[in-house]
XYZ file of C-alpha atoms in Angstrom:
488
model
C 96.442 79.359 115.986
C 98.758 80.967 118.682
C 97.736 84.062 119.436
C 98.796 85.180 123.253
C 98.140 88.281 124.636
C 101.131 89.774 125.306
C 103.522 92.777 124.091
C 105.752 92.242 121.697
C 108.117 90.138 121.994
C 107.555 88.838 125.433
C 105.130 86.725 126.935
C 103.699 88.578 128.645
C 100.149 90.007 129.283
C 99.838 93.239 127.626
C 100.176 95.993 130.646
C 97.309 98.473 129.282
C 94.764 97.532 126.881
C 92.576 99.584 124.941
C 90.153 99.914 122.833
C 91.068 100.539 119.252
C 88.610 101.920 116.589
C 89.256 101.684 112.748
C 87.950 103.408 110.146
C 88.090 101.152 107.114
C 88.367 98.260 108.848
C 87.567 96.192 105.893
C 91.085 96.295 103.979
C 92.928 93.985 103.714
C 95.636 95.398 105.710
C 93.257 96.889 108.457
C 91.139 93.869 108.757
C 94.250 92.247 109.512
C 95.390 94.393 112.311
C 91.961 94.282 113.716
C 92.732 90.563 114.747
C 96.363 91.128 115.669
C 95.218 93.490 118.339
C 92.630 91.199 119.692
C 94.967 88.804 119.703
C 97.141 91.216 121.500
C 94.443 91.810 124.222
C 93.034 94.735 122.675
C 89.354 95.717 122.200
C 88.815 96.185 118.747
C 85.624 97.795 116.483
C 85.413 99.536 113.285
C 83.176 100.837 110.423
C 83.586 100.513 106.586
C 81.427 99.821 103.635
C 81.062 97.262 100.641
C 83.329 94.850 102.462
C 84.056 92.026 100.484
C 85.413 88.303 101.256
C 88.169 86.806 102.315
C 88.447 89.786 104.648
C 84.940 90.765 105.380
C 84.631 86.381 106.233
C 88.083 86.651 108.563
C 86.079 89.589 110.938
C 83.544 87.466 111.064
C 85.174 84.642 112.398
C 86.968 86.709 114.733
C 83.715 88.188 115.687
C 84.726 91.631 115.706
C 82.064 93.814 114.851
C 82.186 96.778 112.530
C 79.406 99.397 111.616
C 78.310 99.176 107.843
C 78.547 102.562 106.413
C 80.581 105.601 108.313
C 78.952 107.671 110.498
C 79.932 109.952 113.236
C 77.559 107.849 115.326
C 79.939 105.035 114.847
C 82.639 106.975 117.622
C 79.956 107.258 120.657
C 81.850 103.677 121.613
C 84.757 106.379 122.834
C 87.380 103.927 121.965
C 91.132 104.774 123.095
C 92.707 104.874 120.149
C 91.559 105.690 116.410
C 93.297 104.217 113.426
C 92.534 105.763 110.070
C 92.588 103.595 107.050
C 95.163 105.285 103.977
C 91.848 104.984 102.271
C 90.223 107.440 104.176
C 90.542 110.936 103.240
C 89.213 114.237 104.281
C 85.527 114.647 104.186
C 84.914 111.177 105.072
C 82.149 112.081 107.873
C 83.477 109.451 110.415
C 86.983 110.966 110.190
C 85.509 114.777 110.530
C 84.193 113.876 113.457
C 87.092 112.621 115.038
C 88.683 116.115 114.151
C 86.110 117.826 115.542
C 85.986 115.862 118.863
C 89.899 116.260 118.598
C 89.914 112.134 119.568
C 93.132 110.331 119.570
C 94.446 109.205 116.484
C 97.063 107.483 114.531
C 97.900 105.415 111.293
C 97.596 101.564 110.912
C 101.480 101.223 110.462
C 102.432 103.126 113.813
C 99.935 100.771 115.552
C 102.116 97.989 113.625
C 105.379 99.426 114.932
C 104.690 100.260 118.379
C 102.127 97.183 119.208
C 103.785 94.523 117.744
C 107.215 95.205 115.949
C 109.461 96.799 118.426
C 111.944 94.375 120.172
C 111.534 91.565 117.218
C 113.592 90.125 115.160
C 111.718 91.333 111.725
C 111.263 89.912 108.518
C 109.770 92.710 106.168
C 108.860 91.815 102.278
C 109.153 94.804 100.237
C 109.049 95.051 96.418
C 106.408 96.066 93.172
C 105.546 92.582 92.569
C 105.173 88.980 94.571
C 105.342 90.797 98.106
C 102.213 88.898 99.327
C 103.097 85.768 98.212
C 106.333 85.953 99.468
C 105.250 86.787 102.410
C 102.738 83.988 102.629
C 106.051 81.703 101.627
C 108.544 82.969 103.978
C 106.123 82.720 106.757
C 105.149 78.808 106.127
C 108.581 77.904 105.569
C 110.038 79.250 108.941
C 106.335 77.623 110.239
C 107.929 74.903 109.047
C 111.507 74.899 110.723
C 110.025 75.180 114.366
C 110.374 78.903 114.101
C 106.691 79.674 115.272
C 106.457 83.144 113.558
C 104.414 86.159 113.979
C 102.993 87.793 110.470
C 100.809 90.065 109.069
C 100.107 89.221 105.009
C 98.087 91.309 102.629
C 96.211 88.813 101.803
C 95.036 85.109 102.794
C 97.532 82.677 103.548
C 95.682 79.384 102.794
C 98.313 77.026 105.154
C 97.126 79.227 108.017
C 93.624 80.048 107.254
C 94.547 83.948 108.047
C 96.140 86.800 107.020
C 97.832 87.315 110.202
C 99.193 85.370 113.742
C 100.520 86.314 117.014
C 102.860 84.489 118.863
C 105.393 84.536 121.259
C 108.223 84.423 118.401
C 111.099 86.636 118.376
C 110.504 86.196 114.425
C 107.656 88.505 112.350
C 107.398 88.555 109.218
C 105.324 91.284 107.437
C 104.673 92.418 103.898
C 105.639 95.601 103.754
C 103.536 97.694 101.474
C 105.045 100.772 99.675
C 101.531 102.506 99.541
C 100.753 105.514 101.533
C 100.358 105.297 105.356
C 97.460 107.832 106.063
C 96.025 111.008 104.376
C 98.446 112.883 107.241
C 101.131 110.511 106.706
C 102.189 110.538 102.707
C 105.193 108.099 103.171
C 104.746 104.240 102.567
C 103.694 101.965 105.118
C 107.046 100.026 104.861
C 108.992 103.221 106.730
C 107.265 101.828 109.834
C 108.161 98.665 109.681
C 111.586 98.121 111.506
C 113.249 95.563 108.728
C 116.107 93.309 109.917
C 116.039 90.668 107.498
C 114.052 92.702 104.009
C 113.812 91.160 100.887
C 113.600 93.651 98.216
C 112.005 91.467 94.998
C 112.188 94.370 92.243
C 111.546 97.973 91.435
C 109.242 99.118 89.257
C 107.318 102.148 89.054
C 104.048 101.852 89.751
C 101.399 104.021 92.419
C 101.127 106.680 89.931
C 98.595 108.327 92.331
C 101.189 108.231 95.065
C 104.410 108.951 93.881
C 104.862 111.961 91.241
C 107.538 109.863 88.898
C 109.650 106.892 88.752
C 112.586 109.000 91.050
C 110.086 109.679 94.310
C 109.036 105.698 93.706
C 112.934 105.104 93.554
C 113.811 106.819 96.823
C 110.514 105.173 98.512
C 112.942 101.697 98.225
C 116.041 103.416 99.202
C 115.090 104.599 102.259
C 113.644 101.299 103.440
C 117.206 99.681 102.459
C 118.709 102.530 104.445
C 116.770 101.554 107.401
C 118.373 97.741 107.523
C 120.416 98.239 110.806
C 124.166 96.430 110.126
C 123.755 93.160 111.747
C 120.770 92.658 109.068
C 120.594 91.158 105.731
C 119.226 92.398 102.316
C 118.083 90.262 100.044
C 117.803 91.721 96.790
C 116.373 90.646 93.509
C 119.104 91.020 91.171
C 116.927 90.537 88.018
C 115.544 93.663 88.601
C 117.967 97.085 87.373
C 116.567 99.250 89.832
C 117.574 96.697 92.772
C 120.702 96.346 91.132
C 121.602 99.894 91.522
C 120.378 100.488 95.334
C 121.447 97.507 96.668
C 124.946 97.931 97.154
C 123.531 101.052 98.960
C 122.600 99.185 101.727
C 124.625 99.026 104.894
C 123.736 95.377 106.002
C 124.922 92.296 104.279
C 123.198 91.645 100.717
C 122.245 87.966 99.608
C 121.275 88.471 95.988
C 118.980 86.093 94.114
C 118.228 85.975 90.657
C 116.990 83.146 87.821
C 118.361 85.158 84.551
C 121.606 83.236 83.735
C 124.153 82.169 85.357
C 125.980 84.130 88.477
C 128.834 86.120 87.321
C 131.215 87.776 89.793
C 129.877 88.470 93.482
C 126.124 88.642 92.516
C 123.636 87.375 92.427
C 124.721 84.768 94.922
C 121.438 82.529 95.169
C 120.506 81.323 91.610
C 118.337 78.458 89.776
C 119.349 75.646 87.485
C 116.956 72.846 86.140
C 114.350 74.476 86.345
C 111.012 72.110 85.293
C 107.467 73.299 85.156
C 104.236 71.207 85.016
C 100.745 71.429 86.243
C 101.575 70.026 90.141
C 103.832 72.911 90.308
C 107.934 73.566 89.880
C 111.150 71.943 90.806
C 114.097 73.046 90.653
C 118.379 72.966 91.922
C 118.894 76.203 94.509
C 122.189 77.473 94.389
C 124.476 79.664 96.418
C 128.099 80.571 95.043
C 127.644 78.309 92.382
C 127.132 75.859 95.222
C 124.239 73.648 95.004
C 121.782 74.252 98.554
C 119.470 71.763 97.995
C 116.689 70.535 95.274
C 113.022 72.776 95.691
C 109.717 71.101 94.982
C 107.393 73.518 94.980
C 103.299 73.857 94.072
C 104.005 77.376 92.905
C 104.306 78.276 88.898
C 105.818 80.407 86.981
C 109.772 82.043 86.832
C 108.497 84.922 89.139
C 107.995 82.581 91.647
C 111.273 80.617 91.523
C 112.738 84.372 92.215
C 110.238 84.514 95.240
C 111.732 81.034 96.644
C 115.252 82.098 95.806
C 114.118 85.030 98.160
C 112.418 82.698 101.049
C 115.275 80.473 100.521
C 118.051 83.332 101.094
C 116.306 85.304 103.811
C 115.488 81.779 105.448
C 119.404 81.083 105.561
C 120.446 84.452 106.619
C 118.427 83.676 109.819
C 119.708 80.083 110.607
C 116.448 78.253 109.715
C 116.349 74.450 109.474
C 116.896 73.669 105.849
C 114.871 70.354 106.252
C 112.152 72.449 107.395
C 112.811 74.264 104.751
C 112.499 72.262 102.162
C 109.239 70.895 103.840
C 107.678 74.052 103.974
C 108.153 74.241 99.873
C 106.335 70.895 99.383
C 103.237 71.589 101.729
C 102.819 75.447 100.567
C 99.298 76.088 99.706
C 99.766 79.675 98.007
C 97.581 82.386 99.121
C 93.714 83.319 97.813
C 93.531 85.888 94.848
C 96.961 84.498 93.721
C 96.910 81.952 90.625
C 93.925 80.436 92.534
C 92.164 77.673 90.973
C 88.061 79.032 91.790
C 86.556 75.889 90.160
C 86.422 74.042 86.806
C 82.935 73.078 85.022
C 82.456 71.301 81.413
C 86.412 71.580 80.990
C 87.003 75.140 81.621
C 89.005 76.182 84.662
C 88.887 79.615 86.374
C 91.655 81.254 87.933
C 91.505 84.163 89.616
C 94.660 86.298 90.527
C 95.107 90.257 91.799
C 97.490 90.751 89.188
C 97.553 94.608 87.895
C 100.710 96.325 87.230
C 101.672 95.152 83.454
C 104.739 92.907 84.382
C 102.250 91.447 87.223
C 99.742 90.898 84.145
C 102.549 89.581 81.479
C 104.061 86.830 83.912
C 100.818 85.813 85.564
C 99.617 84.923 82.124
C 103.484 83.146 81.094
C 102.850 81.039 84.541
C 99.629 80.177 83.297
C 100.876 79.039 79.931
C 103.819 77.114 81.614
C 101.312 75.728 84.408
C 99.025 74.460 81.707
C 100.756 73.924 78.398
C 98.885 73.542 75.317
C 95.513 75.178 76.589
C 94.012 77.818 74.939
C 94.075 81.015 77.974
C 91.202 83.598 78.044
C 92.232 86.912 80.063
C 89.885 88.766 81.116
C 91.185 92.309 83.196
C 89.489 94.485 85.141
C 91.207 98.040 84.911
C 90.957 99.015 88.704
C 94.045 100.582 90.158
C 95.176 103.803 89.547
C 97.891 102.584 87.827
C 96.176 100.587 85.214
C 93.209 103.041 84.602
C 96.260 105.605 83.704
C 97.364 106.129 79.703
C 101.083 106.080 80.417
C 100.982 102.205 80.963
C 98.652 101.550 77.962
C 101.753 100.432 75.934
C 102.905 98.213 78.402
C 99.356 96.357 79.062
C 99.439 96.273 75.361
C 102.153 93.955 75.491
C 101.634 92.205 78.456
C 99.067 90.140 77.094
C 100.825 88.590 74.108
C 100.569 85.594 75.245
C 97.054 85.321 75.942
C 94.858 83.757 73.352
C 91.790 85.606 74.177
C 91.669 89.052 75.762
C 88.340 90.941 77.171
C 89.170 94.406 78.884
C 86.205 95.035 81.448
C 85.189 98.782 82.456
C 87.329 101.288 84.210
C 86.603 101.569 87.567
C 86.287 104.966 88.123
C 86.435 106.781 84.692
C 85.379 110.282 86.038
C 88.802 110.154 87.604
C 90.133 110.982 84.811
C 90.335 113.066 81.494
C 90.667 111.837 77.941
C 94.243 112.166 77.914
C 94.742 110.355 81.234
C 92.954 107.558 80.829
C 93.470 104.288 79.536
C 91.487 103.858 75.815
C 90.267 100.533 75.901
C 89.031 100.872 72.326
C 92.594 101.458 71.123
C 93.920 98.585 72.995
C 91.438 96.515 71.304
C 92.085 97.442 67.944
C 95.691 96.967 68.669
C 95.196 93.464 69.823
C 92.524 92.735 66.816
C 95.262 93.921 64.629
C 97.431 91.263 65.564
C 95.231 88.660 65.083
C 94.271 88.158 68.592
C 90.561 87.659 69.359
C 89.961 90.766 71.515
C 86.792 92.689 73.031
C 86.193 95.842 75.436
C 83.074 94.119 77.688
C 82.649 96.581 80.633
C 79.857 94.849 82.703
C 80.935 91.748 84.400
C 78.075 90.077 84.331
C 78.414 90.792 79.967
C 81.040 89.159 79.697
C 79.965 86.308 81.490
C 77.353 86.371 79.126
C 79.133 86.728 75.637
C 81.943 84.735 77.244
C 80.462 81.140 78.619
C 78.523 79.982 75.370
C 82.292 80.654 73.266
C 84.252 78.013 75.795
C 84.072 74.913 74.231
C 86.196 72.954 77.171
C 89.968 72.575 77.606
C 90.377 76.595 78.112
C 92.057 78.352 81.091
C 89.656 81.589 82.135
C 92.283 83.813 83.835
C 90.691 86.702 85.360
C 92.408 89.547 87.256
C 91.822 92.152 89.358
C 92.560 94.098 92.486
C 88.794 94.018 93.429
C 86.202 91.756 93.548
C 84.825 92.438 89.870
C 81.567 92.085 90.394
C 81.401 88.449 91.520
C 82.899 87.403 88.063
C 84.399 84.107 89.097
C 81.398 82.730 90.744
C 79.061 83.907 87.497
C 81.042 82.391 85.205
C 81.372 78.664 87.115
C 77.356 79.346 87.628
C 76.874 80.192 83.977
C 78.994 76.870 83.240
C 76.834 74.579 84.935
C 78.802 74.384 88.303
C 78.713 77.286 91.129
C 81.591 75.796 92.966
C 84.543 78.524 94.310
């Protein structure tokens, strides 16, 4: 792995480094940037607590040490620089007592910005759904066409081994989150970010603890299109109404994609015909214009992910990449951990485990699994842990986003004294809904009961599809255990 220490852009050694401090160091996100600004030169610690893999494994292959718990104690390393998590909020004791010392500090995405972004050429993935996969994608594929890129992913890219890289590149490409930046900084992340080439997959609301209604989620996407400068490109996701309505917004150049029927009139211009799924993955003809590009093999399933390589493919082109590279880069993608990943198989069950949430992430994670594996019975089992799908104005939707599912076990809100009894999601109703159209269905809040009244029902042959934006207890592991095979 690359990973100079330089500023950005150049290279360089970094003129002054310093030492950087993060509280909540264990995200995703911030574990992340802990290892870009080592690679940068940077001295980097940091303090958390219940830090789970892949992220709490990456720090400690980086070595970077972080104090387990927070504690004012934890800032007597009088670092340069301290960057609060958007998980941290007031009363945190770390973060009083950087108030009260009045020490320097700052948000992860300005440390993105000014560190590493400025003076690049970047490639920011923006969108509700298939941003860290796309991500993952974009970044192998121009790995692939001698491009050498810089990224930072929100989650593990399995080609790379990392969520992140530093290189010399004039090319980074980030995910670019619309979540909050920092409990003093209320706008998303992806305002930092410095887009030249965005792809904008869909728009749909979601972060109901952010944003007050669909119309402040709306203008979150706008102004990151408005920040394209003209000599950029937008690719936009044409599938999705939202995106339809903002792109033409958008000062730069747009290259539309979509895989709903055939292009009619200007957009969208990059489409898919012939498409064929299977259990080694997807192929498919990529056109542009009605033109044919090339033909995609892919190890990716599902129709959300042909519109994340019509993306790749379009944002790839708008930057001159090597189309044999290209086209490489589809064959040897490895996906990315948490998404659609295969965590074992034992006595003819396998177990996938995927971060879906939002209820169109739910409904086509479960499709792909049907079209991955046709003709095997699928058991979802969903952990209700974001705000969004602990909240009773999506109920209907998660209703119907498991149609497809033959089996369905809803596990415990995670935080149920969030919220009142007209807030919250009623698992019990859901249930009965489900039960009432025939579908086997049970409310099992304990991970480790369902492993228990779930194992001795699989028989062999059935997909176990559980997801979650947390680790759920250690489900996946359980379950292969409780099979007769702990292999992950």
């Amino acid at each position: 792995m690359s990973q100079p220490a330089s500023a950005p852009g150049t290279g360089a050694p970094h003129p002054q480094p310093r030492h950087y401090h993060l509280i909540g160091i264990g995200g995703t996100a911030m574990a992340s940037l802990a290892g870009l600004l080592r690679a940068a030169g940077h001295r980097v610690t940091g303090s958390d607590e219940s830090v789970y893999p892949p992220m709490s494994t990456q720090l400690q292959e980086l070595g970077i040490h972080y104090a387990e718990g927070y504690s004012p104690a934890n800032l007597d390393v009088n670092p340069d620089i301290v960057v609060v998590g958007n998980a941290i909020s007031r009363g945190n004791p770390e973060l009083e007592a950087v108030l009260d010392r009045r020490m320097l500090y700052t948000a992860a995405a300005v440390v993105i910005k000014d560190e590493l972004l400025r003076g690049r050429h970047v490639l920011a993935v923006a969108g509700t759904h298939g941003k860290t996969t796309t991500t993952s994608l974009l970044a192998w594929i121009l790995e692939s066409a001698g491009l050498n890129p810089s990224f930072l992913i929100g989650g593990i890219a399995e080609n790379f081994g990392s969520s992140f890289r530093l290189t010399d590149s004039e090319y980074f490409v980030i995910e670019a989150d619309e979540y909050d930046t920092a409990y003093f900084d209320k706008g998303p992340k992806m305002w930092h970010y410095l887009p030249v080439t965005a792809i904008v997959n869909n728009i749909e609301f979601d972060h109901a603890d952010i944003y007050r209604d669909e119309i402040a989620y709306r203008f979150a996407f706008e102004r990151f299109i408005n920040l394209i400068p003209r000599n950029g490109t937008l690719v936009a996701g044409w599938d999705s109404p939202i995106m339809r309505e903002l792109g033409p917004r958008s000062h730069a150049p747009i290259e539309s994609f979509g895989y709903e029927g055939e292009a009619t009139g200007e957009h969208p211009r990059w489409t898919a015909r012939d498409v064929s799924f299977g259990e080694q993955g997807t192929t498919f003809t990529a056109l542009h214009d009605g033109q044919v590009w090339g033909e995609v093999k892919t190890t990716l399933s599902g129709a959300f992910n042909v519109r994340n390589a019509l993306a790749v493919i379009a944002a790839a082109e708008a930057i001159g990449a090597d189309k044999a590279g290209v086209l490489r880069g589809f064959e040897t993608f490895a996906s990315v951990k948490r998404r659609m990943e295969v965590r074992g198989e034992a006595r003819g069950v396998t177990v996938i485990d995927d971060f879906a949430h939002h209820p169109t992430a739910v409904r086509e994670t479960i499709q792909a699994v049907r079209q991955r594996y046709p003709g095997r019975p699928i058991v979802a089992i969903f952990e209700p842990r974001s705000y969004t799908a602990q909240r009773r104005e999506f109920q209907q939707a998660y209703a119907e986003s498991f149609a497809s599912a033959d089996r369905v076990v809803l596990a415990g809100l995670f935080h149920p004294e969030r919220y009142t009894e007209d807030t919250a999601m009623n698992p019990h109703e859901l249930v009965e809904g489900w039960r009432g159209q025939g579908k086997t269905a049970d409310f099992i809040p304990s991970p480790d009961d369902i492993v228990a009244r779930i194992t001795p029902e699989l028989k062999g042959g059935e997909v176990v599809l559980v997801m979650s934006n947390g680790g759920f207890g250690g489900i996946h592991g359980k379950l292969l255990e409780a099979l007769g095979d702990g292999r992950e």
